[in-house]
Short mmCIF file of C-alpha atoms in Angstrom, two decimals:
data_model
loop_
_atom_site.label_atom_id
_atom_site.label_comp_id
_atom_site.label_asym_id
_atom_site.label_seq_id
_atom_site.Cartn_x
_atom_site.Cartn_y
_atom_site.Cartn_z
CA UNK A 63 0.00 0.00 0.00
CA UNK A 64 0.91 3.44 -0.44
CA UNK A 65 1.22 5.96 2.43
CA UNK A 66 -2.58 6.84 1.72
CA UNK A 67 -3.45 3.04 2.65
CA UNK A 68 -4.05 2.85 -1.53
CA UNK A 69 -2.75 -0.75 -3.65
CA UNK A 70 0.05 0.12 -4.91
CA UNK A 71 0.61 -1.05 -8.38
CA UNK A 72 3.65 -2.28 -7.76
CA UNK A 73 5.37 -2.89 -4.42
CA UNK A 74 7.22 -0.15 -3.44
CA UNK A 75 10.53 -1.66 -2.84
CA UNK A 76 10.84 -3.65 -6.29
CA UNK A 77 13.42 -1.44 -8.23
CA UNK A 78 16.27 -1.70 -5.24
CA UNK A 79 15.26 -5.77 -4.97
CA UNK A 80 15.58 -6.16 -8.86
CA UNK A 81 12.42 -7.75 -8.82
CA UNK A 82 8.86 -6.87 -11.33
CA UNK A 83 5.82 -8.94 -9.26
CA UNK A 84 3.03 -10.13 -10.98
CA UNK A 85 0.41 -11.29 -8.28
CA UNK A 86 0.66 -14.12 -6.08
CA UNK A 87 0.49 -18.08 -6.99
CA UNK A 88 -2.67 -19.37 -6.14
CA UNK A 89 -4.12 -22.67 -7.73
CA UNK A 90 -7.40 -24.38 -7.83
CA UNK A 91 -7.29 -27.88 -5.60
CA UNK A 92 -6.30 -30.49 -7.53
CA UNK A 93 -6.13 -33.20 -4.37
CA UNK A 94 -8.10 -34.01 -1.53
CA UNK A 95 -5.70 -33.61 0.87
CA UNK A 96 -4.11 -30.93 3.19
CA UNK A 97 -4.98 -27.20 1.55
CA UNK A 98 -6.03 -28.66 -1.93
CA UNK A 99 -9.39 -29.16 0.01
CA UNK A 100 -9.95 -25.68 0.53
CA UNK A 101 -9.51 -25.22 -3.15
CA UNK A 102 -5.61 -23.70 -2.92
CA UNK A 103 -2.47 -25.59 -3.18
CA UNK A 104 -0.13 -23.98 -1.01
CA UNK A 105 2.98 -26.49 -1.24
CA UNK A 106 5.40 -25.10 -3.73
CA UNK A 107 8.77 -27.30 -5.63
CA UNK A 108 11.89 -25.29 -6.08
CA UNK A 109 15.28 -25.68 -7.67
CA UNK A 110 18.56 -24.39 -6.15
CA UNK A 111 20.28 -22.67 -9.55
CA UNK A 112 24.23 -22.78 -10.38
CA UNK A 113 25.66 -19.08 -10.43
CA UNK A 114 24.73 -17.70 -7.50
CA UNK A 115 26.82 -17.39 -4.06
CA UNK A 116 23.54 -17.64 -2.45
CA UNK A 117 23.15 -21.12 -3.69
CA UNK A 118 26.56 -22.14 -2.79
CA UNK A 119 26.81 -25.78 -1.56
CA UNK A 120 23.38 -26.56 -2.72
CA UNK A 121 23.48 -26.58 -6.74
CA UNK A 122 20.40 -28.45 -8.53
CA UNK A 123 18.88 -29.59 -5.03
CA UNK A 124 14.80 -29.98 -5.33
CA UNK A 125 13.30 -29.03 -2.26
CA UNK A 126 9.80 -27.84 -1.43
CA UNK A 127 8.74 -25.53 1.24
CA UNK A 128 4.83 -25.55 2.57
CA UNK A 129 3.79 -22.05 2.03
CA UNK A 130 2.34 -19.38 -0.77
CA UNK A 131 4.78 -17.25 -3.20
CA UNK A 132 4.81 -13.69 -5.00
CA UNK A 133 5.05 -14.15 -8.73
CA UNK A 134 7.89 -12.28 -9.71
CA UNK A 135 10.40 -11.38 -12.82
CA UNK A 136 14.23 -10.54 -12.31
CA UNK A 137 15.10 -7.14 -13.61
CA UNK A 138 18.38 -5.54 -13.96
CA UNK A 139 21.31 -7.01 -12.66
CA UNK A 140 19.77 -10.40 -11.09
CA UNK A 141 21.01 -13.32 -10.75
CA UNK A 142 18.50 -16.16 -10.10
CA UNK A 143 19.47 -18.19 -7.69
CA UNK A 144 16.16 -20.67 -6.74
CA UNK A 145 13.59 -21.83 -9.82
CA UNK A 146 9.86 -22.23 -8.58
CA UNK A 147 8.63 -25.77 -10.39
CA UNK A 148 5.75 -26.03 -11.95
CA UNK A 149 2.80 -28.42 -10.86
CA UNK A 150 2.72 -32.04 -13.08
CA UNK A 151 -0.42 -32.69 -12.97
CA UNK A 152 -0.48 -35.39 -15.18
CA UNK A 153 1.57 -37.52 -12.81
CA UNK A 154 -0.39 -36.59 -9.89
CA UNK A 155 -3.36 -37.93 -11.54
CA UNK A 156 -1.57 -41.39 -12.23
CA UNK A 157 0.70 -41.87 -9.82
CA UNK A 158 -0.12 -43.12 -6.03
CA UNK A 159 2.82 -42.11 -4.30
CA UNK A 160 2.83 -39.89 -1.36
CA UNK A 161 3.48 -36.72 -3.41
CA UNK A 162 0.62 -37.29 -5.59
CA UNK A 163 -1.33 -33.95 -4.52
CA UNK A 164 1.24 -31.75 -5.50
CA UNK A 165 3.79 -33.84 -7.83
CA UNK A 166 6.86 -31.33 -9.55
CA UNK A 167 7.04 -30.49 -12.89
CA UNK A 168 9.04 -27.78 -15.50
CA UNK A 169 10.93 -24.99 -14.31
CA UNK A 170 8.64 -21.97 -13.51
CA UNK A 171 8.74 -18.62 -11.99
CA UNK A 172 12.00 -17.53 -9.56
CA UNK A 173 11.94 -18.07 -6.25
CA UNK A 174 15.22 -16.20 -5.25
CA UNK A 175 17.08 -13.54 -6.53
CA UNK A 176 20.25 -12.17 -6.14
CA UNK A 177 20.80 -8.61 -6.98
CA UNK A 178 24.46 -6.84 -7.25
CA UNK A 179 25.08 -3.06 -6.81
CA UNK A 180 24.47 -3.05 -3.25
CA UNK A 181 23.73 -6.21 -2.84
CA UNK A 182 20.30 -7.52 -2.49
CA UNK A 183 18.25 -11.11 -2.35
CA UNK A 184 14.73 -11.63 -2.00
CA UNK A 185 13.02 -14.64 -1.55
CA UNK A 186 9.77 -14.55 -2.95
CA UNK A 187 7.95 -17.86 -0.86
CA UNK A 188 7.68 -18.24 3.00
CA UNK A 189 10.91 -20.40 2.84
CA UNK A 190 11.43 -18.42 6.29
CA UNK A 191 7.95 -19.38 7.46
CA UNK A 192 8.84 -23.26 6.71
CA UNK A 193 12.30 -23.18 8.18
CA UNK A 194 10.77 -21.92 11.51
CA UNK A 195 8.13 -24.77 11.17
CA UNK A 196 10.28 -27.75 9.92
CA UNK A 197 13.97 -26.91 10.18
CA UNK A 198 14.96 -28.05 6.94
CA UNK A 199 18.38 -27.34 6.21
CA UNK A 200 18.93 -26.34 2.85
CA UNK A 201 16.72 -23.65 3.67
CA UNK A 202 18.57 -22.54 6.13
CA UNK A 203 22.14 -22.89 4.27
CA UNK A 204 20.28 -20.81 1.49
CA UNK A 205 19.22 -17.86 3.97
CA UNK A 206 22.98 -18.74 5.44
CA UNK A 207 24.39 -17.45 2.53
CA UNK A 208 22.21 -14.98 1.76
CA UNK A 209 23.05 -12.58 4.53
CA UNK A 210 27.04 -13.88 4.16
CA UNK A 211 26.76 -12.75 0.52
CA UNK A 212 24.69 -9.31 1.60
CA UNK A 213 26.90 -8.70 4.41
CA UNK A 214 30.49 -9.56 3.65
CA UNK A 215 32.88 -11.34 5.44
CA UNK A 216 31.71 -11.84 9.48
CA UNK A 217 33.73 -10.52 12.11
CA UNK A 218 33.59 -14.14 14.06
CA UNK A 219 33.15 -17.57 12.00
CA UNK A 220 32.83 -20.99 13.83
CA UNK A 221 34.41 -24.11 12.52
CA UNK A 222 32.58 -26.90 14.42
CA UNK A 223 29.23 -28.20 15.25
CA UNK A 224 26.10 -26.54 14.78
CA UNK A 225 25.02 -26.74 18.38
CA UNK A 226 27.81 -24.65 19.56
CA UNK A 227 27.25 -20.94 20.41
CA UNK A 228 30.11 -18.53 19.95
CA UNK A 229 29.71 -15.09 21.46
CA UNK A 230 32.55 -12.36 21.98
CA UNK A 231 32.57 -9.11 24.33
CA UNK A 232 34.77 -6.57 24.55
CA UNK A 233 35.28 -4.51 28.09
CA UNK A 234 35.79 -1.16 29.17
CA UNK A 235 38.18 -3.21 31.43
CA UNK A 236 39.82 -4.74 29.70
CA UNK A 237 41.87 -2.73 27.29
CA UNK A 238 43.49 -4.47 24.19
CA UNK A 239 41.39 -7.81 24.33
CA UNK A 240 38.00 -9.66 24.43
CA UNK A 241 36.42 -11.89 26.15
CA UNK A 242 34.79 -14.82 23.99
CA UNK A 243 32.08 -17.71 25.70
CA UNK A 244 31.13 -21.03 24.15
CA UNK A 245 28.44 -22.86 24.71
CA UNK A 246 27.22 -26.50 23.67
CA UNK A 247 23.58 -27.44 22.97
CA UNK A 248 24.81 -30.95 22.23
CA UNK A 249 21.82 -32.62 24.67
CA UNK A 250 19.39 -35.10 25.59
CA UNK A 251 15.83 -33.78 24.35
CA UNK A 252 14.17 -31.05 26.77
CA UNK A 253 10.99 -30.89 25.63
CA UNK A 254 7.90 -31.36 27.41
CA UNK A 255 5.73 -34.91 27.04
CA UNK A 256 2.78 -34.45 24.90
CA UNK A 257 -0.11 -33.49 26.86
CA UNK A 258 1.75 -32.77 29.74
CA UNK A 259 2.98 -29.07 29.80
CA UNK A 260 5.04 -29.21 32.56
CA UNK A 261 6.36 -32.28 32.69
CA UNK A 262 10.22 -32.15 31.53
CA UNK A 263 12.73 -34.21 30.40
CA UNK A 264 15.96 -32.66 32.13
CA UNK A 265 19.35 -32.79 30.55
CA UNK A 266 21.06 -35.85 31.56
CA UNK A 267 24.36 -36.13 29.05
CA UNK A 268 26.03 -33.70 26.95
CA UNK A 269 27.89 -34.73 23.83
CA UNK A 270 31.25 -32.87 23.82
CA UNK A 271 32.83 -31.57 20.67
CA UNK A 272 36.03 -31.28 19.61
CA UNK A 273 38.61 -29.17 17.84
CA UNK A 274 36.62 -25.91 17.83
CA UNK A 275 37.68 -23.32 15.71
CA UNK A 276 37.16 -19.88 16.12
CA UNK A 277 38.24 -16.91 13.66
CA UNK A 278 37.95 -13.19 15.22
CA UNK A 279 38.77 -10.16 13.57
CA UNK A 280 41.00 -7.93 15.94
CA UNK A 281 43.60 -5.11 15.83
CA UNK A 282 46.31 -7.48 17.66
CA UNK A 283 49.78 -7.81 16.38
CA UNK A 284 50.23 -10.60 18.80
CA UNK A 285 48.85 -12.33 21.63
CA UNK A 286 50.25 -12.18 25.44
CA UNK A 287 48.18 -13.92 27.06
CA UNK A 288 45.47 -16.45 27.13
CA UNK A 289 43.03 -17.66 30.28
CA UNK A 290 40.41 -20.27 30.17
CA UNK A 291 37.32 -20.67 32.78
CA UNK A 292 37.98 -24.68 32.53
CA UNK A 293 42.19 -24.35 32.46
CA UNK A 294 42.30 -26.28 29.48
CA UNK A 295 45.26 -25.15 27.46
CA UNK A 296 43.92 -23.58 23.78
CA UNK A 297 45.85 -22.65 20.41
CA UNK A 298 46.02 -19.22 19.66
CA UNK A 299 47.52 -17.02 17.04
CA UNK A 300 47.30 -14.11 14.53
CA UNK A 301 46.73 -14.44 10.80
CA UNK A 302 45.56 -11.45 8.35
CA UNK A 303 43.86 -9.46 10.91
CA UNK A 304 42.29 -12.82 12.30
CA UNK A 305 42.74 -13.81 15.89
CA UNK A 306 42.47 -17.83 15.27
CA UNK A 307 41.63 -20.08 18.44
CA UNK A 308 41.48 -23.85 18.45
CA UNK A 309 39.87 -25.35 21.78
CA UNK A 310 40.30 -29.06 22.27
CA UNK A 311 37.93 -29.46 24.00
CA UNK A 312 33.82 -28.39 24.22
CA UNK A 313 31.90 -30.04 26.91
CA UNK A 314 29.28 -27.55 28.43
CA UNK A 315 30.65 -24.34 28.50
CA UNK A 316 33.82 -22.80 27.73
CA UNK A 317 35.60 -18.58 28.71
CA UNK A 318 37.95 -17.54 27.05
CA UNK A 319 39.90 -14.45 27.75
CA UNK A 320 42.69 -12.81 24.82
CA UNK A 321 44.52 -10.04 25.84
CA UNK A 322 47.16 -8.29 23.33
#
């Protein structure tokens, strides 16, 4: 809408995303399951596209995502990095499988797009909405490298599992050095029993990792000194601008503290 609460006839913000929209995918039920029912087919096929960094590590995956789209065309200087598929209906007519409602077809409309000169990608289905509902990963690689792509190289990268947390602080206090806390969410399963809201399953066992690597940009020419919370003796040096810290060991909880 426009700031008189009018449709726009376009949305506002399509020039900087590179994007032209053309409405929003909505198709007569073809099933007699799930949304089909209530006459719209919501599930929607997708192909990750070579070319992009925002497909990086994912080239020609199919994936789906449970959720509605914008119908859009790339303008400008686009790259498109996700394909919408088209519906087969042919084969969902034939074919008794578990996909049969919605069952992918050709190539269709794009789903992502990449945008250079300042950098921009938009995502034109609820991939977002179906990570937060499903976790599946290559959608969140793909949003991964969107905002890597978007916004250049991170001060901090983590080289380990996904269920460690990484967080730095600098002090007031402590002048020329930071302070940087691990965590591992490597556990037994805390949530409730089904039908019982406050009945919990409390963590029993942690699963340690190992060989941590952490990469923090810093103004150090070298290190004095490093402390640890646990004692545990960790590698540390200076590379490029990098401070680069190895700890052996990750069981619950890790401090570490760099001073240069």
């Amino acid at each position: 809408l426009n700031e008189k609460g009018e449709e726009r006839d376009e949305m506002g913000l399509a020039p900087i995303l590179g994007i032209e929209t053309m409405g929003l995918v909505v198709r007569p039920g073809g099933g007699q399951v799930g949304t089909a029912a209530l006459g719209r087919e919501a599930t929607n096929w997708y192909r990750v596209l070579a070319g992009s960094p925002v497909s990086k590590g994912l080239e020609g995956r199919a994936s789906t995502f449970d959720g509605g789209m914008v119908k859009i065309r790339a303008k400008g200087k686009t790259t498109v990095a996700a394909q919408a598929l088209d519906y087969d209906y042919a084969k969902q007519a034939t074919i008794p499988t578990a996909w049969w409602p919605w069952w992918p077809g050709q190539p269709g409309l794009p789903l992502i797009v990449a945008k250079e000169g300042g950098r921009v990608v938009y995502f034109a289905g609820e991939l977002d909405r179906a990570f937060l509902r499903w976790g599946w990963p290559e959608i969140a690689q793909l949003i991964a490298n969107a905002v890597r792509w978007v916004a250049g190289p991170p001060p901090i990268e983590v080289e380990g599992p996904s269920s460690v947390q990484v967080e730095v602080y600098e002090s007031p206090a402590l002048e020329g050095g930071f302070v940087c806390l691990l965590s591992n969410r490597t556990t037994n399963s805390l949530f409730p029993k089904r039908g019982l809201e406050t009945e919990y399953h409390f963590i029993t066992e942690v699963v340690p990792a190992h060989n941590v690597r952490i990469k923090i940009a810093a103004p150090a020419a070298r290190i004095r000194q490093v402390t640890t919370i646990t004692k545990q003796r960790v590698d540390a040096r200076v590379e490029g601008g990098f401070i680069h810290l190895t700890v052996p060991v990750l069981s619950e909880y890790e401090g570490i503290m760099v001073q240069w």
